[in-house]
Amino acid sequence: MLSSIARSGAVLLLSWVAVAPQVNADEAARQRLIELLQSTETLQAEFRQETYADGELRGDQAEGIMKIARPLKFVWQVTAPYEQSVISDGITLWVHDPDLLQATYQPVTDQLQQSPAMILSQPESTLKMSYEVTEAANDSLTAYRLYPLDENAVFEDMTLLFENGRISELRLSDNLGQDTRITFSNVETGLTLDATDFEFTPPEGTDVFEQM
């Protein structure tokens, strides 16, 4: 987790990025973010997710584990307060809800590749085609704010915060005025991840639906 000093610095950086106008988007900042995300082939971290509206916490806080292997392989496994897994092998995206005995699947299309999850697993093509980028930094922290070019995007902007070159926080502001904050801890890069981590076979008794 971020130290108290680093957290204070993060608040200042995020405040700066929050008011930075989109016209200050910078191609050099975009390229720095791409290089930062591409500096390792794999990433694993624990996460905590919270959603706010009008400054107040809304709903449950979710916790879990994230795994990434470029390109386009991704696991987002919620362990509390309920279990849910989102898994991409680069071709098919699965969402598994074990409590509901249900799983849905859909192909990893261009639209899905523009999602926040896929930015981390395929940054270069996604960032070059789909976002404008602004940047703010101090000695140990760097914040990048992303503006989607698609007017139909489900979120208005996204901020990625890095501490000493490793991702530490992700924030999303959606079109409903909600702010989702995801804090990462125990971040590890350059790991050898098992290919089976990104494969999914519906357990027996699971209802399977195609997501249209």
PDB file of C-alpha atoms in Angstrom:
ATOM      1  CA  MET A   1       0.000   0.000   0.000  1.00  0.00           C
ATOM      2  CA  LEU A   2       1.090   3.625  -0.373  1.00  0.00           C
ATOM      3  CA  SER A   3       2.877   5.163   2.607  1.00  0.00           C
ATOM      4  CA  SER A   4       1.174   8.127   4.334  1.00  0.00           C
ATOM      5  CA  ILE A   5       3.637  10.547   2.708  1.00  0.00           C
ATOM      6  CA  ALA A   6       3.177   8.969  -0.685  1.00  0.00           C
ATOM      7  CA  ARG A   7      -0.595   8.993  -0.163  1.00  0.00           C
ATOM      8  CA  SER A   8      -0.535  12.741   0.474  1.00  0.00           C
ATOM      9  CA  GLY A   9       1.516  13.167  -2.690  1.00  0.00           C
ATOM     10  CA  ALA A  10      -0.964  11.012  -4.564  1.00  0.00           C
ATOM     11  CA  VAL A  11      -3.859  13.225  -3.469  1.00  0.00           C
ATOM     12  CA  LEU A  12      -2.041  16.315  -4.749  1.00  0.00           C
ATOM     13  CA  LEU A  13      -1.170  14.644  -8.046  1.00  0.00           C
ATOM     14  CA  LEU A  14      -4.688  13.358  -8.580  1.00  0.00           C
ATOM     15  CA  SER A  15      -6.071  16.801  -7.793  1.00  0.00           C
ATOM     16  CA  TRP A  16      -3.729  18.325 -10.392  1.00  0.00           C
ATOM     17  CA  VAL A  17      -4.690  15.788 -13.014  1.00  0.00           C
ATOM     18  CA  ALA A  18      -8.368  16.188 -12.193  1.00  0.00           C
ATOM     19  CA  VAL A  19      -8.345  19.834 -13.236  1.00  0.00           C
ATOM     20  CA  ALA A  20      -5.935  19.497 -16.163  1.00  0.00           C
ATOM     21  CA  PRO A  21      -7.875  20.322 -19.338  1.00  0.00           C
ATOM     22  CA  GLN A  22      -7.980  17.798 -22.132  1.00  0.00           C
ATOM     23  CA  VAL A  23      -6.277  20.261 -24.490  1.00  0.00           C
ATOM     24  CA  ASN A  24      -3.040  19.625 -22.586  1.00  0.00           C
ATOM     25  CA  ALA A  25      -2.997  16.007 -23.760  1.00  0.00           C
ATOM     26  CA  ASP A  26       0.560  15.158 -24.751  1.00  0.00           C
ATOM     27  CA  GLU A  27       1.883  12.590 -27.207  1.00  0.00           C
ATOM     28  CA  ALA A  28       5.085  12.300 -25.162  1.00  0.00           C
ATOM     29  CA  ALA A  29       3.041  11.506 -22.029  1.00  0.00           C
ATOM     30  CA  ARG A  30       1.121   8.863 -23.940  1.00  0.00           C
ATOM     31  CA  GLN A  31       4.370   7.245 -25.062  1.00  0.00           C
ATOM     32  CA  ARG A  32       5.812   7.316 -21.537  1.00  0.00           C
ATOM     33  CA  LEU A  33       2.700   5.559 -20.226  1.00  0.00           C
ATOM     34  CA  ILE A  34       2.904   2.925 -22.961  1.00  0.00           C
ATOM     35  CA  GLU A  35       6.560   2.256 -22.156  1.00  0.00           C
ATOM     36  CA  LEU A  36       5.794   2.058 -18.445  1.00  0.00           C
ATOM     37  CA  LEU A  37       3.013  -0.481 -18.953  1.00  0.00           C
ATOM     38  CA  GLN A  38       5.069  -2.477 -21.444  1.00  0.00           C
ATOM     39  CA  SER A  39       8.148  -2.642 -19.228  1.00  0.00           C
ATOM     40  CA  THR A  40       7.066  -6.063 -17.979  1.00  0.00           C
ATOM     41  CA  GLU A  41       5.286  -8.961 -19.664  1.00  0.00           C
ATOM     42  CA  THR A  42       3.423 -10.051 -16.525  1.00  0.00           C
ATOM     43  CA  LEU A  43       1.905  -8.448 -13.453  1.00  0.00           C
ATOM     44  CA  GLN A  44       0.169  -9.733 -10.352  1.00  0.00           C
ATOM     45  CA  ALA A  45      -1.380  -7.719  -7.523  1.00  0.00           C
ATOM     46  CA  GLU A  46      -4.011  -7.701  -4.828  1.00  0.00           C
ATOM     47  CA  PHE A  47      -6.699  -5.036  -5.138  1.00  0.00           C
ATOM     48  CA  ARG A  48      -9.348  -3.233  -3.146  1.00  0.00           C
ATOM     49  CA  GLN A  49     -12.210  -1.566  -5.017  1.00  0.00           C
ATOM     50  CA  GLU A  50     -14.511   1.155  -3.719  1.00  0.00           C
ATOM     51  CA  THR A  51     -17.214   3.193  -5.451  1.00  0.00           C
ATOM     52  CA  TYR A  52     -18.180   6.718  -4.411  1.00  0.00           C
ATOM     53  CA  ALA A  53     -20.994   9.075  -5.370  1.00  0.00           C
ATOM     54  CA  ASP A  54     -21.145  12.666  -4.130  1.00  0.00           C
ATOM     55  CA  GLY A  55     -18.100  11.891  -2.002  1.00  0.00           C
ATOM     56  CA  GLU A  56     -19.832   9.043  -0.123  1.00  0.00           C
ATOM     57  CA  LEU A  57     -18.969   5.347  -0.255  1.00  0.00           C
ATOM     58  CA  ARG A  58     -21.661   3.389  -2.086  1.00  0.00           C
ATOM     59  CA  GLY A  59     -22.177  -0.360  -1.873  1.00  0.00           C
ATOM     60  CA  ASP A  60     -19.748  -3.032  -0.796  1.00  0.00           C
ATOM     61  CA  GLN A  61     -15.991  -2.822  -0.937  1.00  0.00           C
ATOM     62  CA  ALA A  62     -14.561  -5.574  -3.126  1.00  0.00           C
ATOM     63  CA  GLU A  63     -11.225  -7.320  -2.692  1.00  0.00           C
ATOM     64  CA  GLY A  64      -9.366  -9.771  -4.876  1.00  0.00           C
ATOM     65  CA  ILE A  65      -6.419 -10.633  -7.096  1.00  0.00           C
ATOM     66  CA  MET A  66      -5.441  -9.384 -10.563  1.00  0.00           C
ATOM     67  CA  LYS A  67      -3.124 -11.170 -13.007  1.00  0.00           C
ATOM     68  CA  ILE A  68      -1.957  -9.916 -16.413  1.00  0.00           C
ATOM     69  CA  ALA A  69       0.098 -11.491 -19.175  1.00  0.00           C
ATOM     70  CA  ARG A  70       0.467  -9.501 -22.371  1.00  0.00           C
ATOM     71  CA  PRO A  71      -1.127  -9.473 -24.834  1.00  0.00           C
ATOM     72  CA  LEU A  72      -4.766  -9.536 -23.739  1.00  0.00           C
ATOM     73  CA  LYS A  73      -4.549 -12.249 -21.081  1.00  0.00           C
ATOM     74  CA  PHE A  74      -6.228 -11.091 -17.920  1.00  0.00           C
ATOM     75  CA  VAL A  75      -7.683 -12.388 -14.627  1.00  0.00           C
ATOM     76  CA  TRP A  76      -9.743 -10.225 -12.265  1.00  0.00           C
ATOM     77  CA  GLN A  77     -10.790 -12.444  -9.354  1.00  0.00           C
ATOM     78  CA  VAL A  78     -13.030 -10.963  -6.668  1.00  0.00           C
ATOM     79  CA  THR A  79     -12.749 -12.924  -3.419  1.00  0.00           C
ATOM     80  CA  ALA A  80     -14.878 -10.761  -1.095  1.00  0.00           C
ATOM     81  CA  PRO A  81     -17.618  -9.903  -0.324  1.00  0.00           C
ATOM     82  CA  TYR A  82     -18.692 -12.422  -2.989  1.00  0.00           C
ATOM     83  CA  GLU A  83     -16.800 -14.472  -5.541  1.00  0.00           C
ATOM     84  CA  GLN A  84     -16.616 -13.527  -9.211  1.00  0.00           C
ATOM     85  CA  SER A  85     -13.979 -14.116 -11.872  1.00  0.00           C
ATOM     86  CA  VAL A  86     -13.363 -12.254 -15.125  1.00  0.00           C
ATOM     87  CA  ILE A  87     -10.936 -14.194 -17.307  1.00  0.00           C
ATOM     88  CA  SER A  88      -9.520 -13.499 -20.774  1.00  0.00           C
ATOM     89  CA  ASP A  89      -7.256 -15.880 -22.684  1.00  0.00           C
ATOM     90  CA  GLY A  90      -6.852 -13.255 -25.403  1.00  0.00           C
ATOM     91  CA  ILE A  91      -9.642 -14.716 -27.525  1.00  0.00           C
ATOM     92  CA  THR A  92     -12.632 -15.226 -25.232  1.00  0.00           C
ATOM     93  CA  LEU A  93     -13.709 -13.250 -22.168  1.00  0.00           C
ATOM     94  CA  TRP A  94     -15.500 -15.209 -19.430  1.00  0.00           C
ATOM     95  CA  VAL A  95     -17.417 -13.893 -16.421  1.00  0.00           C
ATOM     96  CA  HIS A  96     -18.073 -16.552 -13.780  1.00  0.00           C
ATOM     97  CA  ASP A  97     -20.441 -16.102 -10.827  1.00  0.00           C
ATOM     98  CA  PRO A  98     -20.107 -19.294  -8.757  1.00  0.00           C
ATOM     99  CA  ASP A  99     -22.833 -18.317  -6.261  1.00  0.00           C
ATOM    100  CA  LEU A 100     -25.293 -18.019  -9.166  1.00  0.00           C
ATOM    101  CA  LEU A 101     -23.941 -21.146 -10.888  1.00  0.00           C
ATOM    102  CA  GLN A 102     -23.678 -18.986 -14.006  1.00  0.00           C
ATOM    103  CA  ALA A 103     -21.012 -18.069 -16.578  1.00  0.00           C
ATOM    104  CA  THR A 104     -21.156 -15.802 -19.622  1.00  0.00           C
ATOM    105  CA  TYR A 105     -18.724 -15.525 -22.508  1.00  0.00           C
ATOM    106  CA  GLN A 106     -18.014 -13.250 -25.451  1.00  0.00           C
ATOM    107  CA  PRO A 107     -15.188 -12.730 -27.931  1.00  0.00           C
ATOM    108  CA  VAL A 108     -12.466 -10.214 -27.112  1.00  0.00           C
ATOM    109  CA  THR A 109     -13.529  -7.588 -29.654  1.00  0.00           C
ATOM    110  CA  ASP A 110     -12.080  -4.150 -30.395  1.00  0.00           C
ATOM    111  CA  GLN A 111     -14.657  -2.652 -28.020  1.00  0.00           C
ATOM    112  CA  LEU A 112     -13.547  -4.867 -25.144  1.00  0.00           C
ATOM    113  CA  GLN A 113      -9.914  -4.112 -25.912  1.00  0.00           C
ATOM    114  CA  GLN A 114     -10.632  -0.458 -25.101  1.00  0.00           C
ATOM    115  CA  SER A 115     -11.732  -1.326 -21.554  1.00  0.00           C
ATOM    116  CA  PRO A 116      -9.616  -0.371 -18.492  1.00  0.00           C
ATOM    117  CA  ALA A 117      -8.621  -3.990 -17.945  1.00  0.00           C
ATOM    118  CA  MET A 118      -7.320  -4.403 -21.446  1.00  0.00           C
ATOM    119  CA  ILE A 119      -5.318  -1.174 -21.291  1.00  0.00           C
ATOM    120  CA  LEU A 120      -3.059  -2.910 -18.809  1.00  0.00           C
ATOM    121  CA  SER A 121      -2.682  -6.021 -20.976  1.00  0.00           C
ATOM    122  CA  GLN A 122      -2.415  -4.382 -24.420  1.00  0.00           C
ATOM    123  CA  PRO A 123      -1.418  -0.752 -23.836  1.00  0.00           C
ATOM    124  CA  GLU A 124       0.167   0.365 -27.098  1.00  0.00           C
ATOM    125  CA  SER A 125      -2.637  -0.140 -29.610  1.00  0.00           C
ATOM    126  CA  THR A 126      -5.346   0.742 -27.082  1.00  0.00           C
ATOM    127  CA  LEU A 127      -3.796   4.006 -25.944  1.00  0.00           C
ATOM    128  CA  LYS A 128      -2.770   5.162 -29.424  1.00  0.00           C
ATOM    129  CA  MET A 129      -6.210   4.617 -30.922  1.00  0.00           C
ATOM    130  CA  SER A 130      -8.626   5.312 -28.105  1.00  0.00           C
ATOM    131  CA  TYR A 131      -7.344   7.884 -25.583  1.00  0.00           C
ATOM    132  CA  GLU A 132      -5.796  11.271 -25.011  1.00  0.00           C
ATOM    133  CA  VAL A 133      -3.350  11.371 -22.102  1.00  0.00           C
ATOM    134  CA  THR A 134      -2.201  14.007 -19.585  1.00  0.00           C
ATOM    135  CA  GLU A 135       0.580  13.549 -17.022  1.00  0.00           C
ATOM    136  CA  ALA A 136       1.682  14.884 -13.630  1.00  0.00           C
ATOM    137  CA  ALA A 137       4.668  13.712 -11.553  1.00  0.00           C
ATOM    138  CA  ASN A 138       6.847  14.314  -8.511  1.00  0.00           C
ATOM    139  CA  ASP A 139       9.918  12.465  -7.196  1.00  0.00           C
ATOM    140  CA  SER A 140       8.284   9.062  -6.695  1.00  0.00           C
ATOM    141  CA  LEU A 141       4.735   9.337  -8.038  1.00  0.00           C
ATOM    142  CA  THR A 142       3.397   9.717 -11.552  1.00  0.00           C
ATOM    143  CA  ALA A 143      -0.267  10.145 -12.516  1.00  0.00           C
ATOM    144  CA  TYR A 144      -1.712   9.742 -16.005  1.00  0.00           C
ATOM    145  CA  ARG A 145      -5.233  10.822 -16.841  1.00  0.00           C
ATOM    146  CA  LEU A 146      -6.876   9.192 -19.867  1.00  0.00           C
ATOM    147  CA  TYR A 147      -9.743  10.681 -21.858  1.00  0.00           C
ATOM    148  CA  PRO A 148     -11.631   8.272 -24.161  1.00  0.00           C
ATOM    149  CA  LEU A 149     -12.027   9.487 -27.726  1.00  0.00           C
ATOM    150  CA  ASP A 150     -15.227   7.472 -28.172  1.00  0.00           C
ATOM    151  CA  GLU A 151     -18.156   9.659 -27.143  1.00  0.00           C
ATOM    152  CA  ASN A 152     -20.078   6.486 -26.255  1.00  0.00           C
ATOM    153  CA  ALA A 153     -17.464   5.263 -23.769  1.00  0.00           C
ATOM    154  CA  VAL A 154     -18.890   4.060 -20.442  1.00  0.00           C
ATOM    155  CA  PHE A 155     -16.554   6.301 -18.424  1.00  0.00           C
ATOM    156  CA  GLU A 156     -15.563   9.956 -18.758  1.00  0.00           C
ATOM    157  CA  ASP A 157     -11.954   9.634 -17.683  1.00  0.00           C
ATOM    158  CA  MET A 158      -9.520   7.258 -15.998  1.00  0.00           C
ATOM    159  CA  THR A 159      -6.450   7.996 -13.880  1.00  0.00           C
ATOM    160  CA  LEU A 160      -3.542   5.596 -13.392  1.00  0.00           C
ATOM    161  CA  LEU A 161      -1.204   6.296 -10.473  1.00  0.00           C
ATOM    162  CA  PHE A 162       2.300   4.790 -10.329  1.00  0.00           C
ATOM    163  CA  GLU A 163       4.678   4.710  -7.371  1.00  0.00           C
ATOM    164  CA  ASN A 164       8.322   4.106  -8.271  1.00  0.00           C
ATOM    165  CA  GLY A 165       7.276   2.758 -11.645  1.00  0.00           C
ATOM    166  CA  ARG A 166       4.658   0.302 -10.370  1.00  0.00           C
ATOM    167  CA  ILE A 167       0.917   0.790 -10.610  1.00  0.00           C
ATOM    168  CA  SER A 168      -0.599   1.632  -7.231  1.00  0.00           C
ATOM    169  CA  GLU A 169      -4.070   3.023  -7.974  1.00  0.00           C
ATOM    170  CA  LEU A 170      -6.661   3.282 -10.733  1.00  0.00           C
ATOM    171  CA  ARG A 171      -9.616   5.679 -10.709  1.00  0.00           C
ATOM    172  CA  LEU A 172     -12.615   5.771 -13.017  1.00  0.00           C
ATOM    173  CA  SER A 173     -15.208   8.533 -13.319  1.00  0.00           C
ATOM    174  CA  ASP A 174     -18.317   7.305 -15.102  1.00  0.00           C
ATOM    175  CA  ASN A 175     -21.173   9.061 -16.849  1.00  0.00           C
ATOM    176  CA  LEU A 176     -23.421   8.647 -13.785  1.00  0.00           C
ATOM    177  CA  GLY A 177     -21.224  10.770 -11.548  1.00  0.00           C
ATOM    178  CA  GLN A 178     -19.678   7.813  -9.740  1.00  0.00           C
ATOM    179  CA  ASP A 179     -15.994   7.523  -8.890  1.00  0.00           C
ATOM    180  CA  THR A 180     -14.494   4.017  -8.675  1.00  0.00           C
ATOM    181  CA  ARG A 181     -11.146   3.736  -6.888  1.00  0.00           C
ATOM    182  CA  ILE A 182      -9.021   0.601  -7.117  1.00  0.00           C
ATOM    183  CA  THR A 183      -5.963   0.422  -4.882  1.00  0.00           C
ATOM    184  CA  PHE A 184      -3.289  -2.173  -5.641  1.00  0.00           C
ATOM    185  CA  SER A 185      -0.952  -3.799  -3.125  1.00  0.00           C
ATOM    186  CA  ASN A 186       1.727  -6.512  -3.177  1.00  0.00           C
ATOM    187  CA  VAL A 187       2.388  -5.658  -6.817  1.00  0.00           C
ATOM    188  CA  GLU A 188       4.775  -8.115  -8.492  1.00  0.00           C
ATOM    189  CA  THR A 189       6.086  -7.929 -12.047  1.00  0.00           C
ATOM    190  CA  GLY A 190       8.122 -10.205 -14.288  1.00  0.00           C
ATOM    191  CA  LEU A 191       6.621 -13.360 -12.784  1.00  0.00           C
ATOM    192  CA  THR A 192       6.264 -16.641 -14.646  1.00  0.00           C
ATOM    193  CA  LEU A 193       2.492 -17.124 -14.674  1.00  0.00           C
ATOM    194  CA  ASP A 194       0.916 -20.445 -15.563  1.00  0.00           C
ATOM    195  CA  ALA A 195      -0.960 -20.368 -18.877  1.00  0.00           C
ATOM    196  CA  THR A 196      -3.819 -22.247 -17.222  1.00  0.00           C
ATOM    197  CA  ASP A 197      -4.449 -19.195 -15.019  1.00  0.00           C
ATOM    198  CA  PHE A 198      -6.022 -17.556 -18.073  1.00  0.00           C
ATOM    199  CA  GLU A 199      -8.100 -20.542 -19.142  1.00  0.00           C
ATOM    200  CA  PHE A 200     -11.634 -21.236 -17.965  1.00  0.00           C
ATOM    201  CA  THR A 201     -13.829 -24.316 -18.144  1.00  0.00           C
ATOM    202  CA  PRO A 202     -17.323 -23.940 -16.646  1.00  0.00           C
ATOM    203  CA  PRO A 203     -17.735 -26.232 -13.638  1.00  0.00           C
ATOM    204  CA  GLU A 204     -20.331 -28.975 -13.885  1.00  0.00           C
ATOM    205  CA  GLY A 205     -23.809 -27.642 -13.176  1.00  0.00           C
ATOM    206  CA  THR A 206     -23.010 -24.109 -14.360  1.00  0.00           C
ATOM    207  CA  ASP A 207     -25.482 -22.390 -16.693  1.00  0.00           C
ATOM    208  CA  VAL A 208     -23.533 -20.937 -19.641  1.00  0.00           C
ATOM    209  CA  PHE A 209     -24.769 -17.995 -21.723  1.00  0.00           C
ATOM    210  CA  GLU A 210     -23.300 -16.092 -24.627  1.00  0.00           C
ATOM    211  CA  GLN A 211     -23.049 -12.368 -23.911  1.00  0.00           C
ATOM    212  CA  MET A 212     -24.582 -10.538 -26.865  1.00  0.00           C
TER     213      MET A 212
END
